[in-house]
Structure formats: structure tokens, C-alpha cells
């Protein structure tokens, strides 16, 4: 198939890259078509032709360009989803604010998201109000992990323990002025693996 519009090829390539670098994942064919002002079938034909010419690469996640492939080798785009209280339980809040590029050497394998710490209940663990936390998304925690825990629809960041004798979960603040939160059960949203903070002089 011959394409009359090299301009559309350039536009499709630019759309893929701008979408990826803004959101952290590849667009669907439908999204590419919408951004480029063409039909889905026409976009699919262009993408197939671009792939045959080495201008795009079809991956499991969608069509990529060389620029996005190079980025994906060393960088992962992690969603920043708001704040987590380091204090009393507050209503669950998760709304993607932006995607932050982080080196894969920092994250490792797995799915991650970023949260901003709010409060001072974890100061003895080196987590201060305003720090950025890298959270590994998982539904379990081991004793001693710093976990994002959901209790009755409310969320908090605490050190996680299971009291097997009492059959309860203990959410322990790293602040001597605060008491443990003891609950029959909770839902683990993820485990904190790194703290990203500004250094003060």
C-alpha cells in the first residue's frame, strides 16, 4: 500500500511519543487515530506500514517508536497518585496527578506508584511530611514492612505487624507520641520501598 501523506506518518510518530512521555504508556490505535484526526482503520494501516519500514515497532503494549523503546529500556513512568497520611486514618484518596520518570535501577521489577507523605507519624523511620514515597503495589505485607493500609475505606501509612496471639493487625507509627492502630484486619495497598526527599541545609 502506498501512502500519500508523509506528513501523517510524522504526525503519528509524534503523537505516539508525546502520549507516551506524558502518560507513561503507549496509546491505543483508537487514541492515535483520534489525536491525528483520522479513522481507526486508516491509523491501523499507517501503523502497519510504518512497522514494515522500521518507523514503528509493534509491541505487546501497542505501537512504539525508536525513541520510546530507548526510553523504556532504562526508565519507567510511575504514576503519582496523591497523598498518604502518616497520622490518623483519613478517607482513601487515589487520583493520578502525573507520571514521573524513574530509572529502572531504582524500581526493579513489579508495579509501583508514588505517594506524598502527609503528617509526622513515621518520622523515626526517616519519613517526613512532604516526602515522596515509592510504593510497590501488592496486596500483602510482612511483619515490619511499612505499608499503605486501608481500614474501613480509610488509608494510612504505618509499620505493619500481625499479632497472631490476638488475631489482630497492628499498624505501628514511628513516633513515640502516637499510639498503635489495632484492627481485626486491613487491606494492604502496597509497601514502601524508597523515600525521595529534598535535603535541607
Rosetta silent file (secondary structure, phi, psi, omega in degrees, C-alpha in Angstrom):
SEQUENCE: XXXXXXXXXXXXXXXXXXXXXXXXXXXXXXXXXXXXXXXXXXXXXXXXXXXXXXXXXXXXXXXXXXXXXXXXXXXXXXXXXXXXXXXXXXXXXXXXXXXXXXXXXXXXXXXXXXXXXXXXXXXXXXXXXXXXXXXXXXXXXXXXXXXXXXXXXXXXXXXXXXXXXXXXXXXXXXXXXXXXXXXXXXXXXXXXXXXXXXXXX
SCORE:     score description
SCORE:     0.000 S_00000001
   1 L     0.000  136.231  178.106    0.000    0.000    0.000 S_00000001
   2 L  -102.176  137.545  177.837    1.245    3.456   -0.860 S_00000001
   3 L  -105.676  137.459 -179.481    0.626    6.388    1.414 S_00000001
   4 L   -87.196  -18.268 -171.830    0.225    9.843    0.012 S_00000001
   5 L  -114.222   95.497  171.205    0.826   11.628    3.292 S_00000001
   6 H   -68.388  -25.613  178.664    4.316   11.526    4.749 S_00000001
   7 H   -63.211  -38.434  179.058    3.042   14.355    6.935 S_00000001
   8 H   -69.360  -35.082  176.549    0.572   11.987    8.614 S_00000001
   9 H   -61.197  -45.819  178.066    3.352    9.470    9.264 S_00000001
  10 H   -62.338  -39.568 -179.171    5.359   12.158   11.028 S_00000001
  11 H   -66.438  -41.937  178.633    2.243   13.201   12.951 S_00000001
  12 H   -62.160  -45.139  178.658    1.503    9.638   14.076 S_00000001
  13 H   -59.061  -44.359 -179.701    5.081    9.215   15.281 S_00000001
  14 H   -65.978  -37.444  178.878    4.891   12.499   17.203 S_00000001
  15 H   -64.559  -44.027  178.779    1.530   11.522   18.729 S_00000001
  16 H   -58.752  -46.199 -175.206    2.881    8.192   19.980 S_00000001
  17 H   -71.102  -42.473 -179.956    5.879    9.880   21.584 S_00000001
  18 H   -65.822  -39.409  177.678    4.033   12.824   23.123 S_00000001
  19 H   -63.510  -46.339 -177.040    1.379   10.472   24.559 S_00000001
  20 H   -65.298  -46.413 -176.068    3.998    8.090   25.946 S_00000001
  21 H   -73.960  -17.476  176.367    6.247   10.711   27.515 S_00000001
  22 H   -87.502  -39.245 -172.235    3.257   12.475   29.082 S_00000001
  23 H  -109.715  -18.434  176.358    1.390    9.453   30.412 S_00000001
  24 L    90.646    4.191  175.598    3.998    6.731   30.677 S_00000001
  25 L  -147.213  164.248 -174.478    2.345    4.134   28.447 S_00000001
  26 L   -79.798  147.259  178.276    1.675    3.660   24.748 S_00000001
  27 L   -77.275  156.948  173.346   -1.559    4.853   23.124 S_00000001
  28 L   -78.428  167.160  177.086   -4.083    2.516   21.542 S_00000001
  29 H   -60.941  -38.880  178.458   -4.743    2.626   17.806 S_00000001
  30 H   -61.902  -42.078  179.785   -8.034    4.350   18.570 S_00000001
  31 H   -67.368  -38.577  177.246   -6.268    7.018   20.619 S_00000001
  32 H   -62.398  -44.683  179.786   -3.676    7.538   17.867 S_00000001
  33 H   -60.509  -43.349 -179.177   -6.476    7.926   15.310 S_00000001
  34 H   -64.755  -43.732 -179.319   -8.281   10.447   17.498 S_00000001
  35 H   -66.162  -32.802 -175.181   -5.158   12.523   18.139 S_00000001
  36 H   -94.615   -1.948  176.870   -4.218   12.530   14.461 S_00000001
  37 L    69.490   39.408  178.820   -7.699   13.263   13.160 S_00000001
  38 L  -136.836  175.605 -179.403   -8.116   10.115   11.090 S_00000001
  39 L   -79.213  160.186  179.154  -10.126    6.892   11.243 S_00000001
  40 H   -63.168  -41.831 -179.336   -9.079    3.899   13.313 S_00000001
  41 H   -65.701  -38.220  178.755   -8.767    1.700   10.220 S_00000001
  42 H   -67.776  -41.711  178.268   -6.622    4.283    8.437 S_00000001
  43 H   -62.069  -41.058  179.935   -4.391    4.684   11.500 S_00000001
  44 H   -62.921  -39.510  179.038   -4.014    0.890   11.712 S_00000001
  45 H   -66.893  -41.994  177.604   -2.949    0.731    8.066 S_00000001
  46 H   -62.402  -44.932 -177.930   -0.429    3.510    8.541 S_00000001
  47 H   -63.367  -40.943  178.491    0.983    1.861   11.664 S_00000001
  48 H   -62.404  -42.632  178.527    1.336   -1.475    9.905 S_00000001
  49 H   -66.699  -41.516  178.558    3.177    0.183    7.048 S_00000001
  50 H   -61.162  -38.714  178.737    5.364    2.163    9.445 S_00000001
  51 H   -64.843  -39.290  179.829    6.279   -1.073   11.234 S_00000001
  52 H   -68.248  -23.863 -179.621    7.289   -2.694    7.941 S_00000001
  53 L   -97.621    2.734  179.013    9.529    0.298    7.206 S_00000001
  54 L    78.537   14.004  179.703   11.129    0.338   10.653 S_00000001
  55 L   -90.473  -13.465  176.981    9.430    3.607   11.635 S_00000001
  56 L  -150.512  160.699  179.916    7.407    1.928   14.393 S_00000001
  57 E  -130.194  127.375  177.427    7.545   -1.326   16.329 S_00000001
  58 E   -82.544  119.669  179.478    4.514   -3.376   17.331 S_00000001
  59 E  -116.189  176.661  177.726    4.874   -4.460   20.974 S_00000001
  60 L   -63.957  -24.140 -177.108    2.586   -6.234   23.432 S_00000001
  61 L   -96.532   -5.498 -177.834    1.600   -2.790   24.771 S_00000001
  62 E   133.612 -170.486  179.949    0.971   -1.130   21.409 S_00000001
  63 E   -83.690  128.557  179.429    2.973    0.578   18.673 S_00000001
  64 E  -115.388  162.116  171.936    6.247    2.132   19.841 S_00000001
  65 L  -109.755  170.758  179.016    8.856    4.298   18.138 S_00000001
  66 H   -59.315  -37.412 -179.568   12.611    4.004   18.467 S_00000001
  67 H   -65.487  -40.871  179.166   12.614    6.928   20.892 S_00000001
  68 H   -71.963  -34.412  177.697   10.062    5.319   23.201 S_00000001
  69 H   -64.426  -42.806  178.337   11.844    1.966   23.024 S_00000001
  70 H   -61.788  -39.777  179.624   15.154    3.538   24.035 S_00000001
  71 H   -67.156  -39.781 -175.086   13.436    5.257   26.942 S_00000001
  72 H   -69.238  -18.901  178.968   11.691    2.108   28.089 S_00000001
  73 H   -69.771  -32.482 -172.796   14.957    0.228   28.493 S_00000001
  74 H  -120.736  -11.291 -173.823   16.193    2.427   31.291 S_00000001
  75 E  -131.599  141.026  172.496   13.200    4.408   32.515 S_00000001
  76 E  -121.582  140.714  179.392    9.776    3.520   33.860 S_00000001
  77 E   -94.265  115.202 -174.191    6.971    6.053   34.188 S_00000001
  78 E  -104.852  128.448 -179.740    5.475    5.753   37.671 S_00000001
  79 E   -71.183  137.498  173.642    2.076    7.288   38.454 S_00000001
  80 E  -100.399  119.302 -168.173    1.923    9.829   41.295 S_00000001
  81 E  -117.872   32.780  172.778   -1.418    9.304   42.976 S_00000001
  82 E   100.076 -150.155 -171.832   -1.724   11.915   45.702 S_00000001
  83 E  -111.084  154.454  170.430   -1.079   11.822   49.441 S_00000001
  84 E  -127.075  128.289 -177.571   -0.994    9.181   52.127 S_00000001
  85 E   -74.045  129.648  171.225   -1.492   10.278   55.737 S_00000001
  86 L  -100.518   69.150 -174.889    1.263    9.472   58.210 S_00000001
  87 L  -179.088 -143.438  179.464   -1.082   10.005   61.097 S_00000001
  88 L   -60.745  156.579  176.884   -4.752    9.312   61.799 S_00000001
  89 L   -63.301  136.840  175.030   -6.733    7.378   59.244 S_00000001
  90 E  -131.880  166.776 -175.236   -8.245    9.578   56.560 S_00000001
  91 E   -58.774  140.586 -179.426  -10.518    8.900   53.629 S_00000001
  92 L   -57.619  137.847  179.746   -8.972    6.914   50.799 S_00000001
  93 L  -141.279  119.532  175.952   -7.610    9.117   48.034 S_00000001
  94 L  -145.574  111.558 -179.764   -6.194    7.977   44.732 S_00000001
  95 L  -148.889  117.949 -175.432   -6.137   10.227   41.701 S_00000001
  96 L   -65.178  120.335  179.988   -3.278   10.196   39.207 S_00000001
  97 L   -91.199  -38.778 -178.916   -1.678   13.630   39.195 S_00000001
  98 E  -168.574  170.909  173.483    1.188   12.912   36.797 S_00000001
  99 E  -110.923  128.154 -175.438    3.622   10.249   35.627 S_00000001
 100 E  -107.618  123.012  177.901    7.158   10.554   36.971 S_00000001
 101 E   -74.336  127.693  178.178   10.078    9.005   35.024 S_00000001
 102 E  -130.925  144.961  177.265   12.328    6.915   37.261 S_00000001
 103 E   -65.669  141.762 -179.527   15.322    4.741   36.338 S_00000001
 104 H   -63.523  -24.201  177.005   14.550    1.038   36.328 S_00000001
 105 H   -64.091  -24.685 -179.594   17.592    0.526   38.568 S_00000001
 106 H   -83.422  -33.225 -174.465   15.643    2.386   41.259 S_00000001
 107 H   -94.139  -44.183 -173.024   12.407    0.455   40.923 S_00000001
 108 L    77.086 -163.167 -178.065   13.286   -3.083   39.911 S_00000001
 109 L   -80.300  157.371  177.742   10.550   -5.479   38.852 S_00000001
 110 L   112.624  179.127  179.757    6.914   -5.045   39.777 S_00000001
 111 L  -105.521  134.207 -174.785    4.265   -2.337   39.640 S_00000001
 112 E  -129.803  158.927  168.756    4.893    0.896   41.505 S_00000001
 113 E  -146.609  163.978 -178.389    3.245    4.190   42.326 S_00000001
 114 E  -111.424  140.299  176.156    4.306    7.357   44.135 S_00000001
 115 E  -131.584  148.697  173.860    2.647    8.949   47.140 S_00000001
 116 E   -95.719  127.399  179.337    3.375   12.132   49.048 S_00000001
 117 E   -71.968  140.682  178.938    3.677   11.614   52.800 S_00000001
 118 E  -132.178  119.283 -178.808    1.416   13.758   54.955 S_00000001
 119 L   107.502 -178.407 -173.226    1.968   14.076   58.697 S_00000001
 120 L  -128.358   22.623 -177.988    4.703   13.074   61.118 S_00000001
 121 L   -74.917  -11.514 -177.250    3.750    9.640   62.447 S_00000001
 122 L  -117.224   25.694 -174.364    6.643    7.972   60.578 S_00000001
 123 H   -65.830  -31.641  179.859    9.455   10.407   61.388 S_00000001
 124 H   -73.154  -13.118  174.914   11.574    7.820   63.223 S_00000001
 125 H   -94.781    6.206  178.605   11.579    5.758   60.018 S_00000001
 126 L    84.154   15.767 -179.789   13.002    8.748   58.141 S_00000001
 127 L  -109.756  116.227 -178.261    9.694    9.713   56.541 S_00000001
 128 L  -111.466  163.586  177.455    8.740   13.364   56.946 S_00000001
 129 L   -57.249  128.361  179.787    5.777   15.414   55.845 S_00000001
 130 L    94.560  -10.219  177.509    6.107   16.156   52.121 S_00000001
 131 L   -67.113  150.055  176.996    8.486   13.292   51.294 S_00000001
 132 E   -97.313  127.398 -176.452    7.807   11.336   48.120 S_00000001
 133 E  -110.361  131.930  173.435    7.388    7.597   48.693 S_00000001
 134 E   -91.751  117.480 -175.407    7.948    4.883   46.122 S_00000001
 135 E  -110.968  128.598  172.795    5.338    2.208   46.805 S_00000001
 136 E   -85.822  120.415 -176.953    5.411   -1.306   45.383 S_00000001
 137 E   -73.318  117.441  177.294    1.834   -2.227   44.610 S_00000001
 138 L  -160.048  162.058 -173.918    0.954   -5.521   46.312 S_00000001
 139 L  -105.183   18.910  178.094   -1.806   -6.929   48.478 S_00000001
 140 L  -144.617  161.381  175.240    0.320   -8.304   51.288 S_00000001
 141 L  -144.770  149.385  175.317    2.948   -7.142   53.750 S_00000001
 142 L   -95.357  159.372  177.720    5.419   -8.894   56.013 S_00000001
 143 L   -55.123  129.113  179.594    5.921   -8.049   59.652 S_00000001
 144 L    95.543  -13.460  176.739    7.971   -4.867   59.878 S_00000001
 145 L   -67.628  147.985  171.320    7.116   -3.611   56.378 S_00000001
 146 E   -91.332  111.671 -169.232    5.989   -0.010   56.031 S_00000001
 147 E  -116.766  149.134  167.239    2.641   -0.499   54.359 S_00000001
 148 E   -88.437  111.447 -172.987   -0.104    1.574   52.831 S_00000001
 149 E  -113.822  139.928  178.465   -3.073    0.085   54.671 S_00000001
 150 E  -111.414  120.824 -178.574   -6.766    0.505   54.003 S_00000001
 151 E  -125.983  114.876  179.391   -9.069    0.138   57.009 S_00000001
 152 L    50.904   43.724  177.089  -12.825    0.523   56.559 S_00000001
 153 L    80.298    4.047  178.335  -12.323    2.713   53.494 S_00000001
 154 E  -118.419  149.764 -170.153   -9.672    4.881   55.139 S_00000001
 155 E  -120.421  149.196  176.122   -5.961    4.816   54.385 S_00000001
 156 E  -154.590  163.362  175.943   -2.788    5.307   56.385 S_00000001
 157 E  -113.288  117.325 -177.936    0.956    4.594   56.210 S_00000001
 158 E  -148.748  165.662  172.507    2.272    2.561   59.135 S_00000001
 159 E   -78.586  132.305 -169.070    4.641   -0.236   60.021 S_00000001
 160 E   -98.219  131.781  174.016    2.714   -3.478   59.627 S_00000001
 161 E  -140.753  149.341  171.573    2.585   -6.328   62.131 S_00000001
 162 E  -109.872  122.819  175.825    0.345   -9.328   62.675 S_00000001
 163 E   -92.361   95.426 -174.171   -0.388  -10.222   66.309 S_00000001
 164 L   -66.249  -32.454 -178.971   -1.019  -13.936   65.919 S_00000001
 165 L   -65.338  -41.603 -177.650   -1.957  -14.454   69.577 S_00000001
 166 L   -93.758  -11.845 -178.753   -4.743  -11.874   69.447 S_00000001
 167 L    68.006   38.203 -178.615   -5.604  -12.377   65.811 S_00000001
 168 E  -128.110  167.054  173.397   -5.258   -8.687   65.022 S_00000001
 169 E  -106.772  131.915  178.359   -3.282   -6.397   62.756 S_00000001
 170 E  -109.858  122.423  175.697   -1.126   -3.745   64.395 S_00000001
 171 E  -105.221  106.743 -168.208   -0.351   -0.585   62.437 S_00000001
 172 E  -101.021  122.040  174.996    2.551    0.949   64.305 S_00000001
 173 L   -78.706  143.256  175.673    3.517    4.635   63.976 S_00000001
 174 L   -92.484   62.407  179.344    7.213    5.505   64.120 S_00000001
 175 L  -155.334  119.364 -173.838    6.539    8.347   66.529 S_00000001
 176 L   -64.601  -15.770 -178.676    6.731    7.942   70.314 S_00000001
 177 L   -90.927    3.121 -176.907    3.864   10.388   70.801 S_00000001
 178 L  -122.805  150.770 -177.836    1.375    8.271   68.862 S_00000001
 179 L   -94.598  157.319  174.343   -0.430    5.037   69.652 S_00000001
 180 L   -64.358  151.096  169.052   -0.707    1.876   67.617 S_00000001
 181 E  -102.110  118.027 -178.209   -3.776    1.315   65.481 S_00000001
 182 E  -112.993  122.605 -176.716   -5.082   -2.187   66.246 S_00000001
 183 E  -135.003  156.321  177.663   -7.690   -3.633   63.901 S_00000001
 184 L   -63.642  -35.446 -179.903   -9.135   -7.069   63.190 S_00000001
 185 L  -163.363  165.240  175.612   -7.986   -6.829   59.580 S_00000001
 186 L  -153.905  165.226  177.528   -6.945   -4.410   56.881 S_00000001
 187 E  -106.235  122.462  179.214   -6.345   -4.304   53.154 S_00000001
 188 E   -84.982  127.576  179.493   -2.749   -3.725   52.081 S_00000001
 189 E   -95.578  -23.924 -178.754   -2.432   -1.438   49.049 S_00000001
 190 E   171.266  174.451 -178.182    1.354   -1.571   48.784 S_00000001
 191 E  -126.736  132.266  179.251    4.668   -1.466   50.616 S_00000001
 192 E   -70.576  130.856 -179.144    7.030    1.493   50.796 S_00000001
 193 E  -117.918  -24.882  179.274   10.430    0.670   49.315 S_00000001
 194 E  -149.191  152.964  175.345   12.149    4.064   48.964 S_00000001
 195 E  -116.645  129.424  177.449   11.876    7.622   50.222 S_00000001
 196 E  -113.452  117.792 -175.766   12.661   10.523   47.900 S_00000001
 197 L  -140.749  159.313  173.360   13.202   13.779   49.728 S_00000001
 198 L   -82.386  137.654  176.688   14.759   17.195   49.452 S_00000001
 199 L   -83.798  137.517  177.568   17.824   17.696   51.627 S_00000001
 200 L  -103.642  147.458 -177.779   17.761   20.639   53.985 S_00000001
 201 L   -94.750    0.000    0.000   20.859   22.615   54.864 S_00000001
